[in-house]
């Protein structure tokens, strides 16, 4: 969805569109690799789940193809699918192995939201309280009434930082926090919404830090990753660098192809989609600037491949993980996984209530209405299932990431799903994850 497209501008722009279309451009819905072609791959697939393996294999052959990928499915707290294959680095022909990890961009936001809801479940965080209750300095410049709920649902009016900020300052965390404390909201908080591509992680992460005394990455490691045995980090230890897959970019595409893809996945008419895309991605628009973080994240540089980027904590953007860990994490939000259940049913019900159907999208032309379930169907930190992103059922919730990755849960079916790829494709009609989730639905019956 284009309101979610600016994500971080994490890859250098091969065209103006590739930098624009990141997590929310409906490209987020996007494996067992084709071992016969790549020479590498593996699978653990229970009886009755072969359709997922078949689709995973076809993804390597059909457009846009795969370089390397992995897919995992849990049902009822148990793994039923774990697939991987292809190349972790096409340039060196390094194989994608069982323990390969890759950057998942805004799929990170789901992990960050889970951390916040753990605190809410424990009674340490009131979602309807002013952010300033936990972070007093935040209340400056007209932000004293902004609630935690509005941070999690992208309604706070802080999608960008005016800057200027350097990359080093962004990696240091506190300079971004100081900038957000001083900044005025772009609209009356709670009355509009637009995707907070990068600032989401700093805003929610600082609330978690103020309550717990731990950085978001540390809290995630202690409270989520370690209990579940995940290979997932927000702030990657150097000793894990050898496992990281290299990101490769799919072919660029035209504005006309973008609009056609948006029409296909949203079911909206051509005039509506054209006005929507044009408004949100005009030069200098809020959404176009949201991924730059006040100039700190320059998409023309190679910062996204740097050790400094991976070592820092960007809780909206830079988790490195594998598909198994995504699926296992989400499975533990709706069922018990090896004795661990992260969130109870009541918490899941509260955190998955859609919020963006209550307010208009910021930056749209007067009179243009984009229904939330065709554009940005956001609850409290999670995308909800909708026609453009059906996942496995109407109760599903999760988060996609730049280039194609996605993790989600389906509480009705007890599903946890994870898909990761190192061939980043920004087309809104990317079929890879969509085809995999369709196969999961078929296997569920």
XYZ file of C-alpha atoms in Angstrom:
445
model
C 0.000 0.000 0.000
C 1.481 3.250 -0.983
C 0.957 4.856 2.385
C 3.297 2.199 3.698
C 5.811 2.434 0.953
C 8.399 4.892 2.091
C 9.549 2.499 4.748
C 13.181 3.472 4.902
C 14.401 3.987 1.369
C 16.780 1.229 2.380
C 17.998 0.329 -1.018
C 19.503 2.768 -3.446
C 16.992 3.874 -6.043
C 17.346 1.983 -9.293
C 14.418 4.083 -10.369
C 12.423 6.582 -8.377
C 9.998 3.762 -7.692
C 12.300 1.209 -6.122
C 13.210 3.549 -3.313
C 9.597 4.473 -2.813
C 8.052 1.033 -2.762
C 9.132 -0.615 0.405
C 7.150 -2.291 3.135
C 3.668 -1.121 2.535
C 3.428 -0.979 -1.218
C 1.554 -4.244 -1.135
C 4.860 -5.724 -2.205
C 5.122 -7.025 1.318
C 2.897 -9.959 0.477
C 5.008 -11.845 -1.223
C 10.971 -20.831 0.276
C 12.165 -24.907 -0.507
C 14.641 -23.733 -3.062
C 14.898 -25.411 -6.393
C 17.776 -27.656 -5.449
C 18.082 -28.923 -8.994
C 18.910 -25.416 -10.171
C 20.684 -23.854 -7.207
C 22.449 -26.941 -5.942
C 21.333 -26.054 -2.441
C 18.200 -26.276 -0.400
C 16.416 -28.196 2.275
C 13.050 -28.935 3.714
C 11.207 -30.273 6.707
C 7.626 -30.743 5.558
C 4.949 -32.750 7.310
C 2.589 -34.961 5.343
C -0.210 -32.910 3.856
C 1.853 -29.747 3.437
C 3.512 -30.519 0.128
C 1.579 -27.794 -1.713
C 3.580 -25.154 0.135
C 6.835 -26.811 -0.919
C 5.616 -26.971 -4.512
C 4.843 -23.239 -4.556
C 8.130 -22.418 -2.873
C 9.959 -24.298 -5.594
C 7.974 -22.576 -8.346
C 8.840 -19.174 -6.896
C 12.421 -19.757 -8.007
C 11.273 -20.208 -11.607
C 8.353 -17.794 -11.969
C 8.626 -14.000 -11.979
C 10.230 -12.234 -10.244
C 12.091 -15.411 -9.218
C 14.226 -15.886 -6.138
C 17.921 -15.705 -5.363
C 17.572 -17.223 -1.913
C 14.555 -17.593 0.336
C 12.977 -19.469 3.209
C 9.434 -20.180 4.385
C 8.134 -21.643 7.632
C 4.696 -22.518 8.966
C 3.590 -23.449 12.478
C 0.142 -24.788 13.283
C -1.095 -25.282 16.826
C 2.350 -24.454 18.172
C 4.096 -27.099 16.042
C 6.278 -26.670 12.945
C 4.744 -28.242 9.847
C 6.825 -26.530 7.145
C 10.432 -25.338 7.101
C 11.880 -24.641 3.645
C 15.026 -22.951 2.453
C 17.020 -22.796 -0.737
C 18.948 -20.855 -3.343
C 21.866 -18.539 -2.751
C 22.632 -16.283 0.180
C 24.941 -14.342 -2.131
C 24.540 -14.593 -5.880
C 27.861 -12.848 -6.520
C 29.926 -15.401 -4.602
C 27.540 -18.358 -5.048
C 27.316 -18.770 -1.279
C 24.440 -21.157 -0.565
C 21.412 -20.332 1.523
C 21.646 -22.680 4.489
C 19.284 -23.666 7.263
C 20.842 -21.010 9.540
C 20.996 -18.150 7.006
C 19.467 -14.889 8.218
C 18.454 -11.845 6.210
C 17.238 -8.305 6.756
C 13.459 -8.104 6.829
C 12.977 -4.310 6.962
C 9.508 -3.335 8.202
C 8.649 -6.891 9.150
C 10.641 -5.707 12.187
C 7.664 -3.583 13.238
C 5.668 -6.643 14.209
C 8.378 -7.747 16.631
C 8.511 -4.248 18.104
C 4.739 -4.173 18.546
C 4.831 -7.532 20.328
C 7.280 -6.033 22.839
C 4.897 -3.158 23.567
C 1.949 -5.497 24.003
C 3.905 -7.689 26.402
C 4.244 -4.621 28.641
C 0.553 -3.823 28.227
C -0.383 -7.386 29.107
C 1.654 -7.101 32.319
C -0.130 -3.902 33.273
C 3.014 -1.779 32.855
C 1.784 0.079 29.773
C -1.625 1.694 29.286
C -2.274 2.028 25.565
C -4.648 4.934 26.127
C -2.313 6.858 28.408
C -0.386 9.880 27.131
C 3.075 8.948 25.926
C 4.364 11.716 28.218
C 3.373 9.639 31.266
C 6.266 7.301 30.448
C 8.449 9.729 28.495
C 7.916 13.217 29.955
C 10.142 15.082 27.478
C 7.944 13.843 24.639
C 5.114 16.137 25.775
C 6.733 19.272 24.340
C 5.607 21.146 21.209
C 1.943 20.185 21.361
C 2.423 16.449 21.931
C 1.231 16.243 25.534
C -2.014 14.456 24.599
C -0.619 11.939 22.112
C -1.460 8.462 23.336
C 0.505 5.237 23.011
C -2.365 3.943 20.887
C -1.666 6.638 18.291
C 2.014 5.724 18.160
C 1.172 2.096 17.445
C -1.455 2.974 14.819
C 0.548 5.609 12.908
C -1.775 8.449 13.949
C 0.681 10.494 16.041
C 1.551 13.003 13.311
C 5.278 12.267 13.508
C 6.072 10.281 10.340
C 9.309 12.160 9.677
C 12.102 14.061 11.379
C 12.823 17.541 10.083
C 16.532 17.056 10.726
C 19.201 17.468 9.819
C 20.487 14.169 11.192
C 23.517 12.155 10.160
C 23.627 8.400 9.771
C 25.920 8.190 12.794
C 23.422 10.159 14.879
C 20.596 7.872 13.822
C 22.616 4.826 14.826
C 23.292 6.409 18.228
C 19.534 6.504 19.032
C 19.395 9.486 21.407
C 19.824 12.232 18.763
C 16.686 10.943 17.038
C 14.838 10.873 20.355
C 15.838 14.486 21.085
C 14.642 15.525 17.630
C 11.270 13.822 18.097
C 10.862 15.438 21.510
C 11.281 18.906 19.988
C 9.137 18.328 16.910
C 5.556 19.463 16.396
C 3.004 17.003 14.988
C 2.152 17.473 11.311
C -1.567 17.174 12.074
C -3.810 17.114 15.102
C -2.842 13.757 16.616
C -5.486 11.090 16.390
C -7.332 12.731 13.486
C -5.322 11.407 10.519
C -2.888 8.603 9.783
C 0.051 7.950 7.526
C 2.755 5.294 7.636
C 5.503 6.218 10.125
C 8.145 4.393 8.127
C 11.151 4.769 10.427
C 9.979 6.918 13.329
C 7.580 4.164 14.469
C 10.516 2.197 15.839
C 12.031 5.107 17.726
C 8.689 6.207 19.168
C 7.546 2.791 20.355
C 11.087 1.731 21.218
C 11.631 4.709 23.510
C 8.388 3.988 25.376
C 9.559 0.405 25.915
C 12.949 1.676 27.071
C 11.457 4.166 29.533
C 9.275 1.483 31.122
C 11.641 -1.487 31.104
C 15.029 0.209 31.332
C 16.122 -1.826 28.302
C 16.613 -0.817 24.703
C 14.047 -2.305 22.350
C 16.620 -4.693 20.908
C 17.632 -5.903 24.360
C 14.021 -6.241 25.515
C 13.203 -8.240 22.386
C 16.227 -10.497 22.957
C 15.381 -11.119 26.614
C 11.602 -11.393 26.453
C 10.891 -12.822 23.001
C 13.889 -14.262 21.176
C 15.622 -16.058 24.033
C 12.562 -17.804 25.548
C 11.572 -19.071 22.090
C 15.077 -19.858 20.839
C 14.809 -17.503 17.874
C 17.517 -16.530 15.441
C 16.326 -12.932 15.370
C 18.069 -9.717 16.343
C 17.312 -6.002 16.358
C 20.926 -4.942 16.642
C 22.977 -7.826 15.262
C 25.949 -9.155 17.280
C 29.105 -9.206 15.198
C 29.523 -12.940 15.770
C 26.384 -13.514 13.659
C 27.597 -11.583 10.618
C 28.708 -14.699 8.735
C 25.092 -15.851 8.542
C 23.740 -12.744 6.771
C 22.428 -13.065 3.215
C 23.234 -10.331 0.732
C 20.315 -8.288 -0.582
C 19.823 -8.255 -4.355
C 17.294 -6.073 -6.165
C 14.705 -7.182 -8.690
C 14.286 -5.216 -11.887
C 12.927 -1.661 -11.615
C 9.560 -0.791 -13.055
C 7.611 2.170 -14.333
C 4.979 4.352 -12.742
C 2.438 2.841 -15.114
C 3.355 -0.669 -13.925
C 3.067 0.476 -10.323
C -0.422 1.851 -10.875
C -1.499 -1.290 -12.723
C -0.223 -3.433 -9.865
C -2.012 -1.313 -7.279
C -5.258 -1.566 -9.218
C -4.879 -5.338 -9.356
C -4.280 -5.888 -5.652
C -6.603 -3.229 -4.220
C -9.525 -3.577 -6.596
C -9.779 0.214 -6.774
C -10.372 2.088 -10.007
C -7.563 3.594 -12.068
C -8.431 7.229 -11.312
C -8.458 6.629 -7.547
C -5.149 4.768 -7.586
C -3.492 7.328 -9.839
C -4.548 10.246 -7.621
C -3.489 8.313 -4.510
C -0.031 7.421 -5.791
C 0.571 10.865 -7.251
C -0.400 12.649 -4.051
C 1.587 10.502 -1.669
C 4.683 10.301 -3.831
C 4.955 13.813 -5.177
C 8.468 15.212 -4.693
C 8.780 16.500 -1.156
C 5.586 14.820 0.059
C 5.430 13.609 3.634
C 5.458 9.947 2.674
C 8.344 10.429 0.278
C 10.360 12.085 3.061
C 9.377 9.642 5.791
C 12.067 7.112 4.967
C 14.925 9.625 5.031
C 14.878 10.292 8.797
C 15.950 13.878 8.470
C 18.647 13.034 5.928
C 20.238 10.281 8.012
C 19.137 7.488 5.680
C 20.297 8.456 2.220
C 19.060 5.848 -0.269
C 21.861 6.718 -2.693
C 24.468 5.394 -0.235
C 25.232 1.807 0.716
C 24.473 2.242 4.422
C 21.940 -0.602 4.274
C 24.756 -3.082 3.678
C 27.013 -1.742 6.416
C 27.985 -3.342 9.675
C 27.067 -0.075 11.429
C 23.471 -0.352 10.213
C 23.110 -3.979 11.273
C 24.699 -3.355 14.675
C 22.434 -0.406 15.516
C 18.829 -0.646 16.671
C 16.214 0.576 14.208
C 13.093 -1.120 15.616
C 11.038 -0.215 12.567
C 13.487 -1.526 10.084
C 16.603 -3.606 10.711
C 15.782 -6.950 12.274
C 17.758 -9.848 10.847
C 16.128 -13.237 11.112
C 15.104 -16.422 9.366
C 11.654 -17.626 8.361
C 11.484 -20.216 11.138
C 11.951 -17.538 13.786
C 9.261 -15.308 12.294
C 6.792 -18.165 12.161
C 7.683 -19.344 15.655
C 7.377 -15.838 17.126
C 3.942 -15.274 15.616
C 2.822 -18.795 16.526
C 3.598 -17.977 20.162
C 1.177 -15.047 20.044
C -1.785 -17.347 19.321
C -0.733 -20.708 20.774
C 1.826 -22.308 23.072
C 5.170 -23.152 21.469
C 7.343 -25.529 23.493
C 5.800 -24.248 26.697
C 5.989 -20.543 25.753
C 2.978 -18.347 24.991
C 3.782 -14.661 24.515
C 0.329 -13.080 24.473
C -3.014 -14.160 25.845
C -6.249 -14.169 23.874
C -7.544 -10.951 25.421
C -4.366 -9.078 24.517
C -4.509 -10.340 20.928
C -8.125 -9.240 20.587
C -7.342 -5.745 21.844
C -4.183 -5.230 19.805
C -5.682 -6.383 16.520
C -8.668 -4.043 16.396
C -8.310 -1.970 13.216
C -7.583 1.707 13.922
C -7.044 3.322 10.509
C -10.656 2.908 9.450
C -11.472 5.730 11.877
C -9.306 8.484 10.394
C -8.452 9.678 6.863
C -5.036 9.184 5.327
C -2.854 12.276 5.534
C -1.897 13.894 2.247
C -4.741 12.712 0.031
C -6.423 15.209 -2.293
C -9.733 16.635 -1.035
C -12.604 14.271 -1.690
C -10.429 11.200 -2.254
C -11.372 8.403 0.131
C -9.258 5.256 0.339
C -10.916 2.559 2.471
C -8.582 1.149 5.110
C -9.206 -2.421 4.017
C -7.955 -1.539 0.528
C -4.948 0.446 1.635
C -3.556 0.602 5.176
C -5.523 -1.784 7.373
C -3.550 -1.115 10.551
C -4.361 -2.183 14.086
C -2.048 -1.480 17.035
C 1.248 -2.198 15.335
C 0.025 -4.872 12.931
C -1.517 -4.995 9.480
C -4.839 -6.814 9.517
C -5.967 -9.212 6.835
C -7.747 -7.477 3.961
C -8.306 -8.146 0.256
C -4.883 -6.802 -0.800
C -3.182 -8.825 1.965
C -5.426 -11.787 2.859
C -2.856 -13.853 4.807
C -4.703 -17.049 5.840
C -7.979 -15.745 7.196
C -9.929 -12.679 8.296
C -8.512 -12.774 11.817
C -4.887 -12.769 10.643
C -2.451 -10.060 11.722
C 1.212 -9.406 11.055
C 3.566 -7.136 9.181
C 5.204 -7.155 5.736
C 8.641 -5.806 4.965
C 10.489 -4.069 2.201
C 11.103 -6.255 -0.801
C 8.772 -9.113 0.057
C 9.202 -10.609 3.538
C 6.266 -11.099 5.894
C 5.426 -12.650 9.236
C 1.910 -13.140 10.567
C -0.385 -15.139 12.815
C -3.901 -16.451 12.320
C -5.552 -16.971 15.720
C -8.508 -18.862 14.238
C -6.323 -21.458 12.509
C -3.506 -21.342 15.072
C -1.025 -20.443 12.315
C 2.327 -18.726 12.565
C 3.880 -17.906 9.174
C 7.234 -16.527 8.073
C 8.685 -15.837 4.639
C 12.021 -14.155 3.926
C 13.898 -13.430 0.718
C 17.051 -11.693 -0.423
C 15.649 -10.764 -3.855
C 13.913 -7.545 -2.970
C 11.052 -6.775 -5.286
C 9.009 -3.604 -4.776
C 6.161 -4.276 -7.159
C 2.791 -4.166 -5.395
C 1.645 -7.305 -7.196
C 4.640 -9.432 -6.163
C 3.164 -12.970 -6.157
C 5.687 -14.841 -4.021
C 4.324 -14.621 -0.471
C 0.753 -14.338 -1.751
C 1.138 -17.686 -3.512
C 2.687 -19.285 -0.441
C -0.115 -18.119 1.826
C -2.669 -19.351 -0.695
C -1.012 -22.775 -0.497
C -1.155 -22.647 3.305
C -4.889 -21.931 3.127
C -5.327 -24.914 0.796
C -3.445 -27.193 3.179
C -5.519 -26.025 6.120
C -8.623 -27.097 4.186
